Amino acid sequence: MDQKRKDSASRSRRRFLTDSTAIIGGAVAAAAAPAGALADDKAPSNGNLPPNVPEWMKAPGADVGSQPYGTPSPFEKNVIRNIPKNQPQYTSSASRTPIQDLDGIITPNGLFYERHHGGIPEIDPAQHRLMIHGLVDKPLVLTVEDVRRFPSQSRIHFLECSGNPSYTAMKGKTASDLVGLVSCGEWTGVPLKILLQEAGIKPGAKWVIAEGADAAAMTRSIPIEKCLDDAMIVYSQNGERLRPAQGYPLRVFLPGFEGNMNIKWVRRLHITDEPVYSREETSKYTDLLPSGKARQFTFYMEAKSIITRPSGTQKIEKGFNEITGIAWSGHGKIAKVDVSVDGGKSWKAATLQEPVLTRALTRFRLPWTWDGSPVVIMSRATDETGYVQPSFEELTKPRGLNSFYHNNAIMRWQIAANGEVTNGNA
Ligand SMILES: Nc1nc2c(c(=O)[nH]1)N[C@H]1C(S)=C(S)[C@@H](COP(=O)(O)O)O[C@H]1N2
Ligand SMILES: [Mo]
């Protein structure tokens, strides 16, 4: 670099530093500890802090390739899946995404929530096949490599378990305890429509029965309309092959549909004129109404949102706080997220992070200055169909309290005078 360019680069760097300091300084002016202050009286006296040169600058760091498959910093060791404690982990079990510790909308593969009804099978892809049969002209038995030869696509979508949380489990401490059975990733695979066209579906085909190759042989009936629309057979998740817990080597992906229907380790697609009425669409995943009748085949997950920061077990300080969280709807894009900082008396529209994607998590943010008085904060999502996320009272008025699945009620956080955040739904 010649001297002139060096000078101008360092000038623009200085200008950048001044500008960004101004922004940060302005935003947290009201906070107790202004960012960038040289005398940090909260830190233990430590030779690594300014103006000293920290230890990790005094010798070269680790070699490239010291971690052939990278893992997070050891200082982030607490950001892990939330696995219920004091509970035997039977093969039918779940783990939750630590949504309160994540930013943006993409869930890292190692933190994706899990729900297994018969444990995680270890499948050798060379010995796995996908069979397509029933009301078709040409039954197919495909290898994983056969599936990968079809035209592919990648789409970003959320996946959510329909018991997230159940009607009776709104007592958790953290955002993850409450609604950690939701994650979002980029899915790559083949549109299911292409595979069905290859097999040639016969007139009268109305359902596709998908079966998983796990010990539970999880089986669900999918309406043919969805199969010919945006359904996929996926093999990759966030760029790499599916994790075993997410259905390696092949899984059904039905954007916006309840998690249970997204059959993992899929081995068979049976094209029929009737649903199969499996355990998961009769005794489970149905909602018993006050009339004694049950809602069956709830396909799409309805609009929902939760504030992830500040949220349960966190502690805030007086002054500036950014309120942020996630919203999603199985019916399409999120149109609006309103936030209340007065227990629902008044609402303010949060900013939605672009791009807002259909059937994907959407990040919302609202700047807020807390005056130190106890408050209840909450968020309310509206999707592009105009549907508004209900309060628990609004949700249970028509549905009653016998239901277990499909609870998309507004979640409340209580903030005490000392800044401690707790579950405000009790
Ligand atoms: N074969 C099979 N598919 C399955 C399941 C299962 O136990 N076996 N669990 C279902 C349920 S209840 C949910 S919520 C999602 C969970 O997907 P994930 O573990 O990738 O988050 O997968 C669904 N697909
Ligand atoms: Mo689920």
Coordinates of C-alpha atoms and ligand atoms in Angstrom, one line a residue:
M1 CA 0.0 0.0 0.0
D2 CA 1.4 3.4 -0.8
Q3 CA 1.6 6.1 1.9
K4 CA -1.4 8.1 0.5
R5 CA -3.7 5.1 0.5
K6 CA -2.4 4.1 4.0
D7 CA -3.3 7.5 5.3
S8 CA -6.7 7.5 3.8
A9 CA -7.4 4.0 5.1
S10 CA -6.4 5.0 8.6
R11 CA -8.5 8.2 8.4
S12 CA -11.6 6.2 7.4
R13 CA -10.9 3.7 10.1
R14 CA -10.7 6.5 12.7
R15 CA -13.9 8.0 11.3
F16 CA -15.6 4.5 11.6
L17 CA -14.4 4.2 15.2
T18 CA -15.7 7.6 16.1
D19 CA -19.0 7.0 14.4
S20 CA -19.7 3.6 15.9
T21 CA -18.6 4.8 19.4
A22 CA -21.1 7.6 19.0
I23 CA -23.9 5.1 18.2
I24 CA -23.0 2.7 21.0
G25 CA -22.5 5.6 23.4
G26 CA -25.8 7.1 22.6
A27 CA -27.8 3.9 22.9
V28 CA -26.5 2.9 26.2
A29 CA -26.0 6.4 27.6
A30 CA -28.7 5.6 30.2
A31 CA -27.2 2.2 31.2
A32 CA -25.2 1.8 34.4
A33 CA -21.9 1.0 32.7
P34 CA -21.2 3.0 29.5
A35 CA -19.5 0.8 26.9
G36 CA -15.9 1.6 26.0
A37 CA -15.0 3.1 29.4
L38 CA -11.3 2.5 30.1
A39 CA -11.8 2.0 33.8
D40 CA -14.0 -1.1 34.0
D41 CA -14.5 -1.3 37.8
K42 CA -16.6 -4.5 37.4
A43 CA -13.8 -6.6 36.1
P44 CA -11.4 -8.3 38.4
S45 CA -7.9 -6.7 38.2
N46 CA -6.5 -8.6 35.3
G47 CA -3.4 -8.1 33.2
N48 CA -5.4 -9.1 30.1
L49 CA -7.5 -5.9 30.2
P50 CA -6.7 -2.6 28.5
P51 CA -4.3 -0.9 28.4
N52 CA -2.3 -4.2 28.8
V53 CA -1.5 -6.7 26.0
P54 CA -3.5 -9.9 26.7
E55 CA -1.8 -13.2 27.0
W56 CA -3.4 -14.6 23.8
M57 CA -1.5 -11.9 21.8
K58 CA 1.9 -12.9 23.1
A59 CA 2.3 -16.3 21.4
P60 CA 0.9 -17.9 18.2
G61 CA -2.5 -19.5 18.6
A62 CA -3.5 -23.1 17.9
D63 CA -2.7 -24.7 14.5
V64 CA -5.1 -24.7 11.7
G65 CA -6.8 -28.1 11.6
S66 CA -6.4 -28.6 15.4
Q67 CA -10.2 -29.2 15.1
P68 CA -11.0 -30.9 11.8
Y69 CA -14.7 -30.5 12.7
G70 CA -15.1 -27.2 14.5
T71 CA -16.8 -26.8 17.9
P72 CA -17.8 -23.6 19.8
S73 CA -15.5 -21.8 22.2
P74 CA -15.1 -23.6 25.5
F75 CA -16.4 -20.4 27.1
E76 CA -19.8 -21.2 25.5
K77 CA -20.0 -24.7 27.1
N78 CA -23.4 -23.8 28.7
V79 CA -25.1 -23.2 25.4
I80 CA -26.4 -26.8 24.9
R81 CA -29.6 -28.6 24.3
N82 CA -32.0 -28.4 27.1
I83 CA -32.7 -32.0 28.2
P84 CA -35.2 -32.4 31.0
K85 CA -33.4 -33.3 34.3
N86 CA -34.6 -35.7 37.0
Q87 CA -36.4 -37.6 34.3
P88 CA -35.4 -41.0 33.0
Q89 CA -34.5 -40.6 29.3
Y90 CA -36.5 -43.3 27.7
T91 CA -36.2 -43.9 24.0
S92 CA -39.3 -41.7 23.6
S93 CA -37.7 -38.4 24.6
A94 CA -37.1 -34.8 23.7
S95 CA -34.4 -32.2 23.9
R96 CA -35.0 -28.5 23.4
T97 CA -33.2 -25.7 21.6
P98 CA -31.7 -23.0 24.0
I99 CA -33.6 -20.3 22.1
Q100 CA -32.7 -17.7 24.8
D101 CA -29.0 -18.1 24.0
L102 CA -29.2 -17.8 20.2
D103 CA -29.3 -14.9 17.8
G104 CA -30.8 -14.5 14.3
I105 CA -33.1 -17.2 12.9
I106 CA -30.9 -20.2 12.0
T107 CA -30.5 -23.0 14.6
P108 CA -27.0 -24.5 14.6
N109 CA -27.3 -28.2 13.8
G110 CA -25.8 -29.3 17.2
L111 CA -28.6 -27.3 19.0
F112 CA -31.5 -28.4 16.9
Y113 CA -34.4 -29.7 19.1
E114 CA -35.0 -33.5 19.0
R115 CA -38.1 -35.5 19.5
H116 CA -37.7 -39.3 19.1
H117 CA -40.3 -42.0 19.8
G118 CA -38.0 -44.9 19.5
G119 CA -34.5 -43.5 19.9
I120 CA -32.1 -42.5 17.1
P121 CA -31.3 -45.3 14.7
E122 CA -27.8 -45.5 13.3
I123 CA -28.5 -45.9 9.6
D124 CA -25.8 -46.9 7.0
P125 CA -26.9 -44.9 3.9
A126 CA -25.6 -47.7 1.7
Q127 CA -28.2 -50.0 3.2
H128 CA -31.1 -47.6 3.2
R129 CA -33.8 -47.4 0.5
L130 CA -36.8 -45.2 -0.1
M131 CA -39.7 -47.2 -1.5
I132 CA -42.6 -45.5 -3.3
H133 CA -45.6 -47.7 -4.0
G134 CA -49.4 -48.0 -4.0
L135 CA -51.4 -46.0 -6.4
V136 CA -48.5 -45.4 -8.8
D137 CA -47.8 -46.5 -12.4
K138 CA -44.2 -47.5 -11.6
P139 CA -43.2 -48.4 -8.0
L140 CA -39.7 -47.2 -7.1
V141 CA -37.0 -48.4 -4.7
L142 CA -34.4 -45.6 -4.6
T143 CA -31.0 -45.4 -3.0
V144 CA -29.9 -42.2 -1.3
E145 CA -27.6 -41.5 -4.2
D146 CA -30.6 -42.0 -6.6
V147 CA -32.5 -39.4 -4.6
R148 CA -29.6 -37.0 -4.9
R149 CA -29.6 -37.3 -8.7
F150 CA -33.0 -35.6 -8.9
P151 CA -33.1 -31.7 -9.3
S152 CA -32.7 -30.3 -5.8
Q153 CA -33.7 -27.2 -3.9
S154 CA -32.8 -25.4 -0.6
R155 CA -35.4 -23.6 1.6
I156 CA -35.2 -22.0 5.0
H157 CA -38.1 -23.2 7.3
F158 CA -38.9 -23.7 10.9
L159 CA -39.8 -27.1 12.4
E160 CA -42.0 -27.2 15.6
C161 CA -43.3 -30.0 17.7
S162 CA -47.1 -29.6 18.3
G163 CA -46.6 -30.0 22.1
N164 CA -44.6 -26.8 22.4
P165 CA -45.6 -26.3 25.2
S166 CA -48.5 -28.6 26.0
Y167 CA -51.5 -26.8 27.5
T168 CA -50.5 -28.0 31.0
A169 CA -46.7 -27.2 30.8
M170 CA -46.5 -23.4 30.8
K171 CA -44.5 -23.3 34.1
G172 CA -41.0 -23.6 32.7
K173 CA -38.2 -21.2 33.8
T174 CA -36.5 -20.4 30.6
A175 CA -37.8 -19.6 27.0
S176 CA -36.4 -23.0 26.0
D177 CA -38.4 -24.7 28.8
L178 CA -41.5 -23.1 27.4
V179 CA -41.1 -23.2 23.6
G180 CA -37.7 -24.8 22.9
L181 CA -39.3 -27.5 20.7
V182 CA -38.9 -25.2 17.7
S183 CA -35.8 -24.7 15.4
C184 CA -35.1 -23.3 12.0
G185 CA -32.7 -24.5 9.3
E186 CA -31.9 -24.5 5.6
W187 CA -33.2 -27.7 4.2
T188 CA -31.8 -29.2 0.9
G189 CA -33.5 -32.0 -0.9
V190 CA -35.8 -33.0 -3.7
P191 CA -39.3 -31.6 -4.1
L192 CA -41.6 -34.6 -3.3
K193 CA -43.6 -33.7 -6.3
I194 CA -40.7 -34.7 -8.6
L195 CA -40.4 -38.2 -7.0
L196 CA -44.2 -38.7 -7.3
Q197 CA -44.1 -37.6 -10.9
E198 CA -41.3 -40.1 -11.5
A199 CA -43.5 -42.9 -10.0
G200 CA -46.6 -41.6 -11.8
I201 CA -49.5 -41.2 -9.4
K202 CA -52.8 -42.8 -10.4
P203 CA -56.2 -41.1 -10.3
G204 CA -57.8 -41.5 -6.9
A205 CA -54.5 -40.9 -5.0
K206 CA -55.3 -38.7 -2.1
W207 CA -52.8 -39.5 0.7
V208 CA -49.2 -40.4 1.0
I209 CA -48.4 -42.6 4.0
A210 CA -44.8 -42.0 5.1
E211 CA -43.0 -44.5 7.3
G212 CA -39.8 -44.0 9.3
A213 CA -37.0 -46.6 9.7
D214 CA -36.8 -46.2 13.4
A215 CA -37.9 -48.6 16.2
A216 CA -41.1 -46.6 16.4
A217 CA -41.8 -47.0 12.7
M218 CA -43.4 -43.6 13.0
T219 CA -46.1 -43.4 10.4
R220 CA -48.2 -40.4 9.2
S221 CA -50.7 -39.7 6.4
I222 CA -49.9 -36.6 4.3
P223 CA -52.6 -35.0 2.1
I224 CA -51.6 -35.3 -1.6
E225 CA -52.1 -31.5 -2.1
K226 CA -49.2 -30.8 0.3
C227 CA -47.1 -33.5 -1.4
L228 CA -47.6 -31.8 -4.8
D229 CA -47.0 -28.3 -3.3
D230 CA -43.9 -27.5 -1.2
A231 CA -43.2 -30.9 0.5
M232 CA -39.6 -32.2 0.2
I233 CA -37.5 -35.3 0.8
V234 CA -34.5 -33.7 2.4
Y235 CA -30.9 -35.0 2.9
S236 CA -29.1 -31.8 4.1
Q237 CA -29.6 -29.4 6.9
N238 CA -27.7 -26.1 7.1
G239 CA -25.3 -27.2 4.3
E240 CA -24.2 -30.6 5.7
R241 CA -25.9 -33.9 5.6
L242 CA -28.8 -34.4 8.1
R243 CA -27.7 -35.2 11.6
P244 CA -28.7 -38.7 12.7
A245 CA -31.1 -37.1 15.2
Q246 CA -32.8 -35.2 12.4
G247 CA -33.4 -38.2 10.2
Y248 CA -30.2 -39.1 8.4
P249 CA -30.0 -40.0 5.6
L250 CA -33.5 -39.0 4.4
R251 CA -36.5 -37.2 6.0
V252 CA -39.9 -35.9 4.9
F253 CA -40.1 -32.1 5.3
L254 CA -43.5 -30.4 5.2
P255 CA -43.1 -26.6 5.6
G256 CA -45.4 -25.3 8.3
F257 CA -46.9 -28.7 9.2
E258 CA -46.7 -30.0 12.8
G259 CA -43.3 -31.5 13.6
N260 CA -44.7 -35.0 14.0
M261 CA -45.6 -35.3 10.3
N262 CA -42.1 -34.6 9.2
I263 CA -41.1 -38.3 9.2
K264 CA -37.4 -38.9 9.9
W265 CA -35.4 -41.8 8.5
V266 CA -38.1 -42.1 5.8
R267 CA -38.1 -45.6 4.1
R268 CA -41.5 -45.8 2.5
L269 CA -44.1 -43.6 0.8
H270 CA -47.4 -45.5 0.3
I271 CA -49.7 -43.7 -2.1
T272 CA -53.4 -44.4 -1.1
D273 CA -56.9 -43.1 -1.3
E274 CA -57.4 -42.9 2.5
P275 CA -55.4 -41.9 5.5
V276 CA -53.9 -44.8 7.6
Y277 CA -55.3 -43.5 11.0
S278 CA -52.0 -44.4 12.7
R279 CA -51.5 -44.0 16.5
E280 CA -50.1 -40.5 15.9
E281 CA -53.3 -39.3 14.1
T282 CA -55.8 -40.9 16.5
S283 CA -54.8 -41.4 20.1
K284 CA -52.0 -38.8 19.8
Y285 CA -51.7 -35.4 18.1
T286 CA -55.5 -34.9 18.3
D287 CA -57.1 -32.3 20.6
L288 CA -60.1 -33.2 22.8
L289 CA -62.7 -30.4 22.8
P290 CA -65.2 -29.5 25.5
S291 CA -68.0 -31.2 23.3
G292 CA -66.2 -34.5 23.6
K293 CA -65.3 -34.4 19.9
A294 CA -61.6 -34.2 19.0
R295 CA -59.8 -32.0 16.4
Q296 CA -58.0 -34.4 14.1
F297 CA -55.4 -33.7 11.4
T298 CA -54.2 -30.3 12.6
F299 CA -51.7 -29.8 9.8
Y300 CA -50.4 -26.2 10.0
M301 CA -48.8 -24.7 13.1
E302 CA -50.5 -21.4 13.9
A303 CA -48.7 -18.0 14.4
K304 CA -46.7 -17.8 17.5
S305 CA -43.9 -15.7 19.1
I306 CA -41.8 -15.4 22.2
I307 CA -39.4 -12.8 23.6
T308 CA -36.1 -14.6 24.0
R309 CA -34.2 -11.6 25.6
P310 CA -35.0 -10.5 28.3
S311 CA -36.4 -13.9 29.3
G312 CA -36.7 -16.2 32.2
T313 CA -33.6 -16.6 34.5
Q314 CA -31.9 -13.5 32.9
K315 CA -31.3 -10.3 34.7
I316 CA -31.6 -6.8 33.2
E317 CA -30.3 -3.4 34.2
K318 CA -32.1 -0.1 34.3
G319 CA -31.9 2.0 31.2
F320 CA -31.6 0.8 27.6
N321 CA -32.5 -2.8 26.8
E322 CA -33.2 -4.3 23.4
I323 CA -36.2 -6.6 23.5
T324 CA -35.8 -9.4 20.9
G325 CA -37.4 -12.7 20.1
I326 CA -38.7 -15.0 17.4
A327 CA -42.0 -15.3 15.6
W328 CA -43.2 -17.9 13.1
S329 CA -46.4 -19.1 11.4
G330 CA -47.1 -22.4 9.5
H331 CA -49.5 -20.4 7.3
G332 CA -46.8 -18.1 5.7
K333 CA -44.9 -15.0 6.5
I334 CA -45.0 -13.0 9.7
A335 CA -46.6 -9.7 9.0
K336 CA -46.2 -8.0 12.4
V337 CA -45.0 -8.5 15.9
D338 CA -46.4 -6.3 18.6
V339 CA -44.6 -6.0 22.0
S340 CA -46.2 -4.9 25.3
V341 CA -44.2 -3.7 28.2
D342 CA -47.2 -3.1 30.4
G343 CA -48.9 -6.5 30.7
G344 CA -50.9 -6.1 27.5
K345 CA -52.5 -2.7 28.1
S346 CA -50.6 -1.1 25.2
W347 CA -48.6 -2.5 22.2
K348 CA -45.8 -1.3 20.0
A349 CA -44.8 -2.7 16.6
A350 CA -41.4 -4.3 16.7
T351 CA -38.9 -4.2 13.8
L352 CA -38.8 -7.4 11.8
Q353 CA -35.4 -8.5 10.6
E354 CA -35.3 -8.8 6.8
P355 CA -35.6 -11.0 4.9
V356 CA -38.9 -12.2 6.3
L357 CA -39.3 -15.7 4.9
T358 CA -42.4 -17.9 4.6
R359 CA -42.7 -20.6 7.3
A360 CA -39.4 -19.6 8.8
L361 CA -38.4 -18.0 12.1
T362 CA -38.5 -14.2 12.0
R363 CA -36.4 -12.2 14.4
F364 CA -38.0 -9.1 15.9
R365 CA -36.5 -6.3 18.0
L366 CA -37.7 -3.3 19.9
P367 CA -35.5 -0.8 21.7
W368 CA -36.8 -0.2 25.2
T369 CA -35.7 1.9 28.2
W370 CA -36.6 0.3 31.5
D371 CA -37.3 2.6 34.4
G372 CA -36.8 0.0 37.1
S373 CA -40.4 -0.6 38.0
P374 CA -41.8 -4.2 37.9
V375 CA -43.4 -5.0 34.6
V376 CA -44.8 -7.8 32.5
I377 CA -43.5 -8.0 28.9
M378 CA -44.9 -10.1 26.0
S379 CA -45.1 -10.4 22.2
R380 CA -48.0 -11.1 19.9
A381 CA -47.5 -12.2 16.3
T382 CA -49.7 -11.6 13.3
D383 CA -49.2 -13.6 10.1
E384 CA -49.9 -12.6 6.5
T385 CA -53.3 -14.2 6.6
G386 CA -54.3 -11.6 9.3
Y387 CA -54.4 -14.3 12.0
V388 CA -53.4 -12.9 15.4
Q389 CA -51.7 -15.0 18.1
P390 CA -54.2 -15.4 21.0
S391 CA -53.8 -15.0 24.7
F392 CA -54.2 -18.3 26.7
E393 CA -57.7 -17.2 27.6
E394 CA -58.7 -16.5 24.0
L395 CA -57.2 -19.9 22.9
T396 CA -58.9 -22.0 25.6
K397 CA -62.3 -20.3 25.3
P398 CA -63.3 -22.4 22.3
R399 CA -60.9 -25.3 22.8
G400 CA -61.3 -25.9 26.6
L401 CA -58.6 -27.3 28.8
N402 CA -58.6 -31.0 27.8
S403 CA -56.3 -30.3 24.9
F404 CA -52.6 -31.1 25.1
Y405 CA -51.1 -30.2 21.7
H406 CA -51.3 -27.0 19.6
N407 CA -50.8 -24.3 22.2
N408 CA -49.7 -21.1 20.5
A409 CA -50.7 -18.7 23.3
I410 CA -48.9 -15.4 24.1
M411 CA -46.1 -16.0 26.6
R412 CA -45.5 -13.5 29.4
W413 CA -42.3 -12.6 31.3
Q414 CA -42.4 -10.9 34.7
I415 CA -39.6 -8.4 35.4
A416 CA -39.0 -7.7 39.1
A417 CA -37.7 -4.4 40.5
N418 CA -34.2 -6.0 40.9
G419 CA -34.2 -6.8 37.2
E420 CA -34.8 -10.6 37.5
V421 CA -36.9 -12.1 34.8
T422 CA -39.3 -15.0 35.6
N423 CA -42.2 -16.8 33.9
G424 CA -45.2 -14.6 34.0
N425 CA -47.8 -17.1 32.8
A426 CA -48.6 -18.7 36.2
Ligands
LIG1 N1 -39.4 -41.7 12.2 C1 -39.7 -40.7 13.0 N2 -40.0 -39.5 12.6 C2 -40.3 -38.5 13.5 C3 -40.3 -38.7 14.9 C4 -40.0 -40.1 15.3 O1 -39.9 -40.3 16.5 N3 -39.7 -41.0 14.4 N4 -40.7 -37.7 15.7 C5 -41.6 -36.7 15.2 C6 -41.8 -35.6 16.0 S1 -43.0 -35.8 17.2 C7 -41.2 -34.4 15.8 S2 -41.7 -33.0 16.7 C8 -40.2 -34.2 14.8 C9 -38.9 -33.8 15.5 O2 -37.9 -33.6 14.6 P1 -36.4 -33.3 15.1 O3 -36.0 -34.3 16.1 O4 -35.5 -33.3 13.9 O5 -36.4 -31.9 15.7 O6 -39.9 -35.4 14.1 C10 -41.0 -36.2 13.8 N5 -40.6 -37.3 13.0
MO2 MO -43.5 -33.7 18.1

